[in-house]
Each structure stands twice: as structure tokens, then as C-alpha cells.
Coordinates of C-alpha atoms and ligand atoms in Angstrom, one line a residue:
M1 CA 0.0 0.0 0.0
K2 CA 1.3 3.5 -0.8
S3 CA 2.3 5.3 2.3
G4 CA 0.2 8.3 3.3
K5 CA 1.4 11.7 4.1
V6 CA 0.2 14.6 6.3
Y7 CA 0.5 18.2 5.4
L8 CA 0.0 20.7 8.2
V9 CA -1.3 23.6 6.3
G10 CA -2.0 27.2 7.2
A11 CA -5.3 28.4 5.8
G12 CA -4.6 32.1 6.4
P13 CA -6.8 34.5 8.4
G14 CA -10.1 34.2 6.5
D15 CA -10.0 36.1 3.2
E16 CA -9.9 33.3 0.6
G17 CA -7.3 35.2 -1.4
L18 CA -4.8 35.0 1.4
L19 CA -4.3 31.2 0.9
T20 CA -0.9 30.2 -0.5
V21 CA -0.7 28.6 -3.9
K22 CA 0.8 25.5 -2.3
A23 CA -2.1 25.2 0.2
S24 CA -4.6 25.6 -2.6
K25 CA -3.0 22.8 -4.7
L26 CA -3.0 20.5 -1.6
I27 CA -6.7 21.2 -0.9
Q28 CA -7.5 20.3 -4.5
S29 CA -5.7 17.0 -4.2
A30 CA -6.4 15.9 -0.6
D31 CA -8.0 12.5 0.2
V32 CA -9.0 13.9 3.6
I33 CA -9.1 17.4 5.0
V34 CA -9.2 17.8 8.8
Y35 CA -10.1 21.4 9.6
D36 CA -10.7 23.9 12.4
Y37 CA -13.4 26.4 13.4
L38 CA -11.4 29.4 12.1
V39 CA -10.9 28.0 8.6
N40 CA -13.1 29.7 6.1
E41 CA -15.3 26.9 4.8
K42 CA -15.3 28.5 1.3
L43 CA -11.8 27.2 1.0
L44 CA -13.1 23.7 1.1
S45 CA -15.2 24.1 -2.0
D46 CA -12.2 23.4 -4.2
C47 CA -11.6 20.0 -2.9
R48 CA -12.3 16.8 -4.8
N49 CA -15.9 15.5 -4.7
D50 CA -14.8 12.3 -3.0
C51 CA -12.6 14.1 -0.4
E52 CA -13.5 13.4 3.2
K53 CA -14.0 16.5 5.3
I54 CA -13.6 16.2 9.0
Y55 CA -14.5 19.2 11.2
V56 CA -12.6 19.1 14.5
G57 CA -14.0 22.3 16.0
K58 CA -12.0 24.2 18.6
E59 CA -14.3 27.1 19.1
P60 CA -13.8 28.8 22.4
H61 CA -15.5 26.7 25.2
F62 CA -16.5 24.1 22.6
H63 CA -14.1 21.4 21.5
A64 CA -15.6 19.2 18.9
K65 CA -12.5 16.9 19.2
S66 CA -9.7 16.8 21.8
Q67 CA -6.1 17.3 20.7
E68 CA -5.4 13.6 21.2
E69 CA -8.4 12.6 19.1
I70 CA -7.3 15.0 16.3
E71 CA -3.8 13.6 16.3
A72 CA -5.2 10.0 16.3
I73 CA -7.2 10.9 13.2
L74 CA -4.2 12.2 11.4
V75 CA -2.1 9.1 12.2
K76 CA -4.9 6.7 11.3
K77 CA -5.7 8.3 7.9
A78 CA -2.0 8.5 7.0
K79 CA -1.5 4.9 7.9
Q80 CA -4.4 4.1 5.5
G81 CA -2.2 5.6 2.7
M82 CA -4.1 8.8 2.4
L83 CA -3.0 12.3 1.5
V84 CA -4.1 14.2 4.6
V85 CA -4.4 18.0 4.7
R86 CA -4.6 19.3 8.3
L87 CA -6.0 22.7 7.6
K88 CA -5.5 25.3 10.4
G89 CA -6.5 29.0 10.7
G90 CA -3.6 31.4 10.1
D91 CA -0.2 29.6 10.5
P92 CA 0.2 26.1 11.9
F93 CA 3.1 27.1 14.1
I94 CA 1.6 30.3 15.7
F95 CA -0.7 29.2 18.5
G96 CA -1.9 26.4 16.3
R97 CA -0.6 23.4 18.1
G98 CA 1.2 22.5 14.8
G99 CA 4.3 21.6 16.9
E100 CA 2.5 19.0 18.9
E101 CA 0.9 17.5 15.8
A102 CA 4.2 17.4 13.9
T103 CA 5.9 15.7 16.9
T104 CA 3.3 13.0 17.1
L105 CA 3.6 12.4 13.3
A106 CA 7.4 12.2 13.6
K107 CA 7.1 9.7 16.5
D108 CA 4.8 7.5 14.5
K109 CA 7.2 7.7 11.6
I110 CA 4.6 9.4 9.4
D111 CA 5.8 11.5 6.5
F112 CA 4.8 15.1 6.9
E113 CA 5.4 18.6 5.5
I114 CA 4.5 22.0 7.0
V115 CA 3.0 24.7 4.8
P116 CA 3.0 28.1 6.5
G117 CA 0.1 30.5 6.3
I118 CA -0.5 34.2 7.0
T119 CA -1.0 34.5 10.7
A120 CA -3.9 36.5 12.1
A121 CA -1.8 39.3 13.6
I122 CA 0.1 40.0 10.3
A123 CA -3.2 40.0 8.4
A124 CA -5.2 42.0 10.9
A125 CA -2.4 44.6 11.0
A126 CA -2.4 44.9 7.2
Y127 CA -6.2 45.2 6.9
A128 CA -6.6 47.6 9.8
G129 CA -3.7 49.9 8.8
I130 CA -1.4 49.1 11.7
P131 CA 2.3 49.0 10.5
L132 CA 3.7 46.5 12.9
T133 CA 7.2 48.0 12.6
H134 CA 8.1 51.6 11.9
R135 CA 11.5 53.3 11.7
D136 CA 10.4 56.0 14.1
F137 CA 8.5 54.1 16.8
S138 CA 8.6 50.3 16.7
S139 CA 11.6 48.1 16.1
S140 CA 10.2 44.8 17.3
V141 CA 7.0 42.8 17.2
C142 CA 5.9 40.2 19.7
F143 CA 3.2 37.6 19.2
L144 CA 1.7 36.7 22.6
T145 CA -1.1 34.7 23.9
G146 CA -3.7 36.1 26.3
H147 CA -4.8 32.7 27.3
E148 CA -4.5 31.7 30.9
N149 CA -2.9 28.6 32.1
P150 CA -6.0 26.5 33.0
D151 CA -4.3 24.8 36.0
K152 CA -3.1 28.0 37.6
H153 CA -5.4 30.8 36.6
E154 CA -2.6 33.0 35.7
F155 CA -1.3 34.2 32.4
R156 CA 1.1 32.1 30.4
V157 CA 2.9 35.3 29.4
K158 CA 4.7 37.6 31.7
F159 CA 3.1 40.8 30.4
K160 CA 5.3 42.9 32.6
T161 CA 8.4 41.8 30.7
F162 CA 6.9 42.6 27.4
A163 CA 5.8 46.0 28.5
E164 CA 9.5 46.9 28.4
T165 CA 10.2 46.0 24.7
G166 CA 8.9 49.3 23.4
G167 CA 7.8 47.4 20.2
T168 CA 4.4 46.3 19.0
L169 CA 2.6 43.7 21.0
C170 CA 0.1 41.4 19.2
I171 CA -2.0 39.5 21.6
Y172 CA -3.9 36.4 20.4
M173 CA -6.8 34.9 22.3
G174 CA -6.9 37.8 24.8
I175 CA -10.2 39.4 24.2
G176 CA -12.0 37.7 27.1
K177 CA -9.2 39.0 29.5
I178 CA -8.5 42.3 27.9
E179 CA -8.9 44.3 31.1
P180 CA -6.4 42.4 33.3
I181 CA -4.0 42.2 30.3
C182 CA -4.0 46.0 29.8
Q183 CA -3.7 46.5 33.6
K184 CA -0.6 44.2 33.7
L185 CA 1.0 46.1 30.9
I186 CA 0.3 49.4 32.7
D187 CA 1.8 47.9 35.9
G188 CA 4.7 46.8 33.8
G189 CA 5.5 50.4 33.0
L190 CA 3.6 51.2 29.8
P191 CA 1.9 54.6 30.0
A192 CA -1.9 54.3 30.2
K193 CA -2.1 56.5 27.1
T194 CA -0.2 53.9 25.0
P195 CA -2.2 53.3 21.8
A196 CA -4.2 50.1 21.7
A197 CA -6.4 48.6 19.0
V198 CA -8.5 45.5 18.6
V199 CA -9.3 43.8 15.3
Q200 CA -12.1 41.2 15.1
W201 CA -12.7 38.9 12.2
A202 CA -9.8 40.4 10.4
T203 CA -9.7 40.3 6.6
L204 CA -13.4 39.3 6.3
P205 CA -16.3 41.6 5.3
T206 CA -17.4 41.4 8.9
Q207 CA -14.1 42.9 10.2
K208 CA -14.4 45.4 13.1
C209 CA -11.6 47.6 14.4
V210 CA -11.6 49.8 17.4
F211 CA -8.8 52.2 18.4
S212 CA -8.1 53.6 21.9
N213 CA -5.5 53.4 24.5
L214 CA -4.4 50.9 27.2
A215 CA -6.6 52.5 29.9
K216 CA -9.8 52.7 27.8
I217 CA -9.7 49.9 25.2
S218 CA -11.4 47.3 27.3
S219 CA -14.5 49.5 27.9
V220 CA -14.5 50.3 24.1
V221 CA -14.4 46.6 23.3
N222 CA -17.3 45.9 25.8
H223 CA -19.3 48.8 24.5
D224 CA -18.9 47.7 20.9
G225 CA -19.6 44.0 21.7
I226 CA -16.3 42.8 20.2
T227 CA -15.7 39.2 21.0
S228 CA -13.4 36.4 19.8
P229 CA -11.7 35.9 17.3
A230 CA -9.8 39.2 17.7
I231 CA -6.3 40.4 18.0
I232 CA -5.2 43.1 20.5
F233 CA -2.4 45.4 19.3
V234 CA -0.5 47.6 21.8
G235 CA 2.2 50.2 21.1
E236 CA 2.6 53.4 19.0
A237 CA 1.9 51.3 15.9
A238 CA -1.7 50.8 17.1
K239 CA -2.5 54.5 16.8
K240 CA -5.4 55.2 14.5
K241 CA -4.1 56.3 11.0
K242 CA -7.2 57.1 9.0
Q243 CA -5.2 57.4 5.7
L244 CA -4.1 53.7 6.1
H245 CA -7.7 52.4 6.3
W246 CA -8.0 51.0 2.8
F247 CA -10.1 48.0 3.7
D248 CA -13.0 49.3 5.8
S249 CA -13.3 52.4 3.6
K250 CA -14.3 50.4 0.6
P251 CA -17.7 51.7 -0.7
L252 CA -19.8 48.7 0.3
F253 CA -17.9 47.7 3.5
G254 CA -20.3 47.0 6.4
N255 CA -23.2 46.1 4.1
R256 CA -24.6 42.6 4.0
I257 CA -26.0 42.1 0.5
V258 CA -28.1 39.2 -0.8
V259 CA -27.4 37.8 -4.3
T260 CA -30.4 36.1 -5.7
R261 CA -29.0 34.8 -8.9
R262 CA -28.8 31.1 -9.7
N263 CA -26.0 29.3 -7.8
E264 CA -23.9 28.6 -10.9
Q265 CA -24.0 32.2 -12.0
S266 CA -23.8 34.2 -8.8
G267 CA -20.0 34.2 -8.8
E268 CA -19.5 37.2 -10.9
L269 CA -21.8 39.5 -9.0
T270 CA -20.5 38.1 -5.7
K271 CA -16.9 38.9 -6.7
L272 CA -17.8 42.5 -7.8
L273 CA -19.6 43.1 -4.5
E274 CA -16.8 41.6 -2.4
N275 CA -14.2 43.6 -4.2
N276 CA -16.2 46.6 -3.0
G277 CA -16.1 45.4 0.6
A278 CA -19.6 43.9 0.9
E279 CA -20.5 40.8 2.9
V280 CA -22.4 38.7 0.4
L281 CA -25.1 36.2 1.2
E282 CA -25.7 34.0 -1.8
L283 CA -29.2 32.6 -1.8
P284 CA -29.3 29.8 -4.3
L285 CA -33.0 30.2 -5.0
I286 CA -33.1 27.9 -8.0
K287 CA -31.1 25.2 -9.5
I288 CA -30.5 25.2 -13.2
T289 CA -29.8 22.0 -15.1
K290 CA -29.6 21.0 -18.7
S291 CA -32.9 19.8 -19.9
C292 CA -33.4 19.0 -23.6
D293 CA -35.6 16.6 -25.5
A294 CA -33.1 14.7 -27.6
G295 CA -35.7 13.9 -30.3
I296 CA -36.7 17.6 -30.7
A297 CA -33.1 18.7 -30.7
D298 CA -32.3 16.2 -33.5
E299 CA -35.2 17.5 -35.6
V300 CA -34.1 21.1 -35.0
F301 CA -30.5 20.4 -35.8
K302 CA -31.4 18.6 -39.0
E303 CA -33.1 21.8 -40.2
I304 CA -30.7 24.3 -38.7
G305 CA -29.7 25.6 -42.1
S306 CA -33.3 26.6 -42.8
Y307 CA -33.5 29.1 -39.9
E308 CA -32.7 32.8 -40.7
W309 CA -32.4 33.8 -37.0
L310 CA -31.3 32.1 -33.9
I311 CA -32.4 34.0 -30.7
F312 CA -30.8 33.5 -27.2
T313 CA -32.8 35.1 -24.4
S314 CA -30.4 34.2 -21.6
T315 CA -26.8 33.3 -20.8
N316 CA -28.0 29.9 -19.7
G317 CA -29.7 29.5 -23.1
V318 CA -26.3 30.0 -24.8
K319 CA -24.4 27.8 -22.4
Y320 CA -26.8 24.8 -22.5
F321 CA -27.5 25.2 -26.3
F322 CA -23.8 24.7 -27.1
D323 CA -23.6 21.9 -24.6
V324 CA -26.3 20.1 -26.5
F325 CA -25.1 21.2 -29.9
L326 CA -21.4 20.3 -29.4
E327 CA -22.4 16.8 -28.1
K328 CA -23.7 16.2 -31.6
F329 CA -21.4 18.2 -33.7
K330 CA -17.7 18.5 -33.2
D331 CA -17.2 21.6 -35.3
I332 CA -18.8 24.9 -34.3
R333 CA -19.2 25.8 -38.0
S334 CA -22.0 23.1 -38.3
I335 CA -24.2 25.9 -37.0
G336 CA -24.1 27.5 -40.5
F337 CA -24.6 31.1 -41.4
L338 CA -27.7 32.0 -39.6
K339 CA -27.9 35.3 -37.9
I340 CA -27.9 35.5 -34.1
A341 CA -29.8 37.9 -31.8
V342 CA -29.2 38.0 -28.1
I343 CA -31.3 39.6 -25.4
G344 CA -28.6 41.8 -23.8
A345 CA -24.9 42.4 -23.2
S346 CA -24.3 39.6 -20.8
T347 CA -25.9 37.0 -23.1
G348 CA -23.7 38.5 -25.9
S349 CA -20.6 38.0 -23.8
E350 CA -21.6 34.4 -23.1
L351 CA -21.9 33.9 -26.9
R352 CA -18.5 35.4 -27.5
K353 CA -17.0 32.7 -25.3
F354 CA -17.8 30.4 -28.2
H355 CA -16.1 32.9 -30.6
I356 CA -19.3 33.9 -32.2
W357 CA -20.2 37.5 -32.4
P358 CA -24.0 38.3 -32.2
D359 CA -25.6 40.1 -35.2
L360 CA -28.1 41.9 -33.0
V361 CA -27.9 43.1 -29.4
P362 CA -30.7 45.5 -28.4
K363 CA -29.6 48.4 -26.2
E364 CA -32.1 47.5 -23.6
S365 CA -32.1 44.0 -22.1
S366 CA -35.7 43.0 -22.5
A367 CA -37.8 40.6 -24.7
D368 CA -39.7 43.6 -25.9
A369 CA -36.7 45.5 -27.0
L370 CA -35.3 42.4 -28.7
G371 CA -38.5 41.9 -30.7
K372 CA -38.6 45.5 -31.6
A373 CA -35.0 45.7 -32.7
L374 CA -35.4 42.6 -34.9
I375 CA -38.5 44.0 -36.6
E376 CA -36.9 47.4 -37.1
R377 CA -33.9 45.8 -38.7
E378 CA -35.7 43.7 -41.3
S379 CA -39.0 42.2 -42.2
I380 CA -39.5 38.8 -40.6
D381 CA -42.6 38.0 -42.5
N382 CA -42.5 34.2 -43.3
I383 CA -38.9 34.0 -41.9
K384 CA -37.9 31.0 -39.8
I385 CA -36.7 31.8 -36.3
L386 CA -35.4 29.5 -33.6
V387 CA -35.8 30.7 -30.0
I388 CA -33.7 29.0 -27.4
T389 CA -35.5 28.8 -24.0
G390 CA -35.6 27.3 -20.5
N391 CA -38.8 25.7 -19.1
Q392 CA -40.2 29.1 -18.3
N393 CA -41.5 30.2 -21.7
R394 CA -40.9 33.4 -23.5
D395 CA -44.5 34.3 -24.4
T396 CA -44.0 38.0 -24.9
L397 CA -41.2 37.6 -27.4
I398 CA -42.8 34.7 -29.3
K399 CA -46.1 36.6 -29.5
K400 CA -44.3 39.6 -30.9
L401 CA -42.6 37.5 -33.6
H402 CA -45.8 35.7 -34.4
D403 CA -47.6 39.1 -34.8
E404 CA -45.1 39.9 -37.5
R405 CA -45.9 36.6 -39.2
A406 CA -42.5 34.9 -38.5
I407 CA -42.4 31.1 -38.3
V408 CA -41.2 30.5 -34.8
D409 CA -39.8 27.3 -33.3
T410 CA -38.5 26.9 -29.8
L411 CA -35.9 24.6 -28.4
Q412 CA -35.8 24.1 -24.6
V413 CA -32.2 23.4 -23.4
Y414 CA -32.4 23.9 -19.6
K415 CA -34.8 23.9 -16.7
T416 CA -35.1 25.8 -13.5
E417 CA -36.1 24.2 -10.2
K418 CA -36.6 25.5 -6.7
T419 CA -33.8 24.6 -4.2
D420 CA -34.4 23.6 -0.6
L421 CA -33.4 26.5 1.6
K422 CA -34.6 25.2 5.0
N423 CA -31.1 24.3 6.2
H424 CA -29.0 26.4 3.9
P425 CA -26.6 28.5 6.0
A426 CA -27.0 31.7 4.0
A427 CA -30.8 31.4 4.2
K428 CA -30.6 30.8 7.9
K429 CA -28.5 34.0 8.4
F430 CA -30.9 36.0 6.2
R431 CA -33.9 34.8 8.3
E432 CA -32.1 35.6 11.6
E433 CA -30.2 38.7 10.8
G434 CA -31.7 40.1 7.6
A435 CA -29.5 42.2 5.2
D436 CA -28.9 45.7 4.0
A437 CA -29.8 45.0 0.4
I438 CA -31.2 42.4 -1.9
T439 CA -30.1 42.4 -5.6
F440 CA -32.4 41.1 -8.3
A441 CA -30.6 40.5 -11.5
S442 CA -33.4 39.0 -13.5
S443 CA -37.2 38.6 -13.5
S444 CA -36.9 35.0 -12.9
A445 CA -34.8 35.7 -9.8
V446 CA -37.7 37.9 -8.5
K447 CA -40.2 35.1 -9.2
S448 CA -38.0 32.5 -7.5
F449 CA -37.6 34.8 -4.5
I450 CA -41.4 35.0 -4.2
D451 CA -41.7 31.3 -4.6
Q452 CA -39.2 30.8 -1.7
A453 CA -40.9 33.4 0.5
A454 CA -41.9 30.8 3.1
S455 CA -38.3 29.7 3.6
L456 CA -37.1 33.4 3.8
Q457 CA -39.3 34.8 6.6
M458 CA -37.1 37.2 8.6
N459 CA -37.1 37.5 12.4
K460 CA -38.6 40.7 13.8
E461 CA -35.2 42.1 14.8
A462 CA -33.6 41.3 11.5
T463 CA -32.4 44.2 9.3
K464 CA -35.0 45.0 6.6
P465 CA -33.3 45.0 3.2
K466 CA -33.6 47.5 0.4
C467 CA -34.3 46.0 -3.0
F468 CA -32.3 46.7 -6.1
S469 CA -33.2 45.9 -9.7
I470 CA -30.9 45.3 -12.6
G471 CA -33.2 46.7 -15.2
K472 CA -36.7 47.6 -16.5
Q473 CA -38.0 44.1 -17.0
T474 CA -36.9 43.0 -13.6
S475 CA -38.4 46.2 -12.0
D476 CA -41.7 45.4 -13.7
T477 CA -41.8 42.0 -12.2
M478 CA -40.8 43.4 -8.8
R479 CA -43.7 46.0 -9.0
K480 CA -46.1 43.2 -9.9
A481 CA -45.0 41.3 -6.8
N482 CA -45.3 44.4 -4.6
I483 CA -41.6 44.5 -3.9
P484 CA -40.6 48.2 -3.3
I485 CA -37.7 49.2 -5.6
E486 CA -34.9 51.3 -3.9
A487 CA -33.1 51.8 -7.2
E488 CA -32.9 50.4 -10.8
A489 CA -29.4 50.1 -12.4
K490 CA -28.8 52.7 -15.1
K491 CA -27.8 50.0 -17.5
A492 CA -28.8 46.3 -17.3
T493 CA -25.3 45.1 -16.4
L494 CA -23.8 43.7 -13.2
D495 CA -21.4 46.7 -13.0
A496 CA -24.2 49.1 -13.2
L497 CA -26.2 47.2 -10.5
V498 CA -23.2 47.4 -8.2
S499 CA -22.8 51.2 -8.9
S500 CA -26.5 51.7 -8.0
L501 CA -25.9 49.9 -4.7
I502 CA -22.8 52.1 -4.0
E503 CA -24.9 55.2 -4.7
N504 CA -27.9 54.3 -2.7
L505 CA -26.6 52.4 0.4
Ligands
SAH601 N1 -2.9 29.7 14.1 C1 -3.7 30.9 14.2 C2 -4.0 31.4 15.6 C3 -4.9 30.4 16.3 S1 -5.2 30.9 17.9 C4 -3.0 32.0 13.4 O1 -1.8 31.9 13.0 O2 -3.6 33.1 13.1 C5 -6.8 31.7 17.7 C6 -6.7 33.2 17.8 O3 -6.2 33.7 16.7 C7 -8.0 33.9 18.1 O4 -8.4 33.9 19.4 C8 -7.7 35.3 17.6 O5 -6.9 36.0 18.6 C9 -6.7 35.0 16.5 N2 -7.4 35.1 15.2 C10 -7.5 34.1 14.3 N3 -8.2 34.5 13.2 C11 -8.5 35.8 13.4 C12 -9.1 36.8 12.6 N4 -9.6 36.5 11.4 N5 -9.3 38.0 13.1 C13 -8.8 38.3 14.3 N6 -8.2 37.4 15.1 C14 -8.0 36.2 14.7

């Protein structure tokens, strides 16, 4: 049997982008991932479908598994010949018990490697604008633990000694004891006015920072309800420097925004919102899957040369049409010389992915505008048109084409179904805490949102969201459903939708 190996891997502080390339590759190839409470679960989405994921907890006051149990899992899985990734928040060797795990592996003669990660203090300092060293006021950095020795009820660290370093102190796991820690530092000789800062959930959209001084920081922390996980910074470096606040000054920082697009497609909008600092709740309201009657597709493809126009009314239409088409034909040129119209810019972009340029893209993204643009361009009397659809039909467009006496065929290539939101974490958070905004990027997203209303009932205390629409058609559907519209994007594009959120939140 091939011998297994354990990688002790640092997952970084939370922001997915702060994972090393090496860690990312290991996550993709692991047989087993053993992970902690502070590991961002989004990082696990890149693992293999058959990868076993073992959560071992370690939340404060709640240990899902003891340290011995964790080590036993690592040894057992490696002995079974597996590639084991032991994924830890931050860096494995900074308050991560990586040393103990590596020692156990060495004793058991198990092959291992250690992959460092960005530790919380380094990340929190960067994201809160705290330069840990500075030529003028800090020549050293200390990483300390604020944890007490459980047997003796005294601190493991002699804070008094560290008060004398004159550098920046970064205190992990200290938030529950911040008052006595600050007092010890003052007793050790640090002036009560020494700057002190606390950063909670560093690098994530939920990051919170407070700045004060040694004497007052604990009451600020209590007042603002800051709890673990958080890092305490002490020293001149921890002075508030507004001009260094690049992260929490992003335009959508502090806003929780719901994305109601289909799961497969939400990525782009989510990325745009996150780049602007928002916390995104992706509600996968519907599931979209390929759905095409092979017999009908065969008939249509046999006659593909007889159509004058091919119309795509959605990006999914493009994606699944070519899925079906390229299963049958190897060469994209088999589609012939028909003209192609798309409903809007994003459907056009999807088409360009297949190196096909649309002949007609109406300025406005709506079925109405598409019909109108086609009729204005040329007579469609007695012309054969193929419309690619999902299971929700495109009556308005088809009626318009029929009115102009076109011969219209439709080909369904995908279907849309409701997802189960009862136990979905994002839906749960939405029900409990609400959101600052909901984005609707299509009429079908509005309809699915209404369909899912029963699973999205918010608590009384939850923040009531403002609703944003991507364009005219979506707004019409929202009005019909009595959803108040805070703003409609100036153009029906994701960029414009994000701009309207920035202007109105
Ligand atoms: N190995 C980890 C530290 C684990 S100890 C690392 O290198 O970062 C757990 C402590 O780390 C928490 O109590 C908190 O003090 C700190 N911490 C971890 N992630 C954090 C985050 N995103 N923001 C602020 N503090 C964090």
C-alpha cells in the first residue's frame, strides 16, 4: 500500500485570497481534510468530490474533538495511505498546536510537511492599517497569547516583561481577558495612554476595528460588543491612522448584500460586491440544469440551415444550447450562417466565449426590446426563427414575432427548479439577521424569491433589506410582486447594478 502523508497547512486568516498557492493545490488533491473552526469553509469548495472533510472544531469553550483525538485521526488516515491535509486557521506554528501534531507524526514515523500560512496578527495589522514595525516608533514585534494557564489561573505570558520591549505587541486569544491584560501592561510600566487597538474577524467583510489606549480599550471593546476571534495590538503602531484604512473604507464595506442569482451564475456579481467590501449572502433560490428533449433537438439540428435567425434570451440558453449542440457536432461551423440575436450584453458575452459575435444586441435588455430591434432591422414575414429557451416560456417575445408573421420554433435546453433553503446557511443567516440590500438581476430571480418566501421569513429584529433591480423588466416583475424598488441600475449590467448599490446604500 502506498504510504500516506500529512500536510500541516496554514489556511490564512479568513480572506480566501490569502491562501498560498501550495495550500490551494494541496486542498485540491487531498483525500482527507481535517479542519478547524477558524478555517473559512469556502476554501473547502475546491476539494475533490470524494474528499472526506472532518471538522474538528476548537471554538472557544467548545471542543468538537480533543487534541489527542485529532492527532489520532491524522495518524490513522495517513496509515491508510491517504494524503491528509490538516488545515488550520492562520499559520500552523503560531498558537496552532502544529508543533504538537508534527511531533506526534514524527514519533509515528509518518511522512509530513508544513505549509506556512498568513497568521492573524500580520493579516489584521495589514487590513486595519497598523504598520507592525516603523523606523520611528517600533523596532520589534511580539506575538503573545492572552490565554490563561488552565491549571493555575494565571497568564502564560509575563506581560510585565513585554511592557518593556517598546515594540508592537500582538495578543492572540486575549479578548476575554483584555482588562487584566491591559492592567498588567500598565503595571509593567507602559503609560496608560499607549495606543491600543482591537481587530475582530480580520480580513473578512465582517471585520471590526476599534482604536483607543491601554486605559480605555477594554471598555470600548465591551461597548462595541467585540468578541473572539480578535487580536489586540498595543504600542505606537496601534494608533489610528485614517489614511491607512484601505479595507474598511471600501464603498460597500459593512453592508450585507443578498445575491439572488442562480447558484452557478452568482460568482461574478459576488466577486464584484466583495471587491467593493460587501459581505455577500448568496441565496441559491433555484437550480438550473440541462434539460433538452433529444428527439426535438435532433429535428431542429437537422433543419438548422433553414433558420434565418437564432435567438438567445439568456446566458443559460447560450451555455446549454452549445452543450447540447457540441455533443452532436464536433465543429462549431456546423451551425451554419444563420444570424444570431441575443437579449442583452451579458448574453452576448456568453456567446463570444464560443467565438461567435452576435448580429443583434438591443440596447435595452428585454424581450420587448429584442423583438422591436429585430422588426426594425428587417421584415421577418415568413422567416424561420429559432428561439432557445428554458422551461419558463418566452411568451412576450414569441407573440411579438408571431404578430409579424414569423415562423417560430422553440428549443428548450435547460430547466429551472426550486432549491431547498430550509437548512442552507445563507438562508438561515438571512432569516435571523436580515440584510442591508437584496439584488435582483433578472425577472426569474424575482419570481423565485417570491416562490421561496416561506423559507425566507425574517425575524422581527432582522435588518430589513432595500431592494435593487438590474433593469426595466426585472423592475416590472418586482412591482407586480409588490416589492418596493430602492433603485434600478442605469444599464442592465452587473457593473451598473453594483454602482447603484454604491450610490444608494
Ligand atoms: N494559528 C492561528 C492562531 C490560532 S489561535 C494564526 O496563526 O492566526 C486563535 C486566535 O487567533 C483567536 O483567538 C484570535 O486571537 C486570532 N485570530 C484568528 N483568526 C483571526 C481573525 N480573522 N481576526 C482576528 N483574530 C483572529
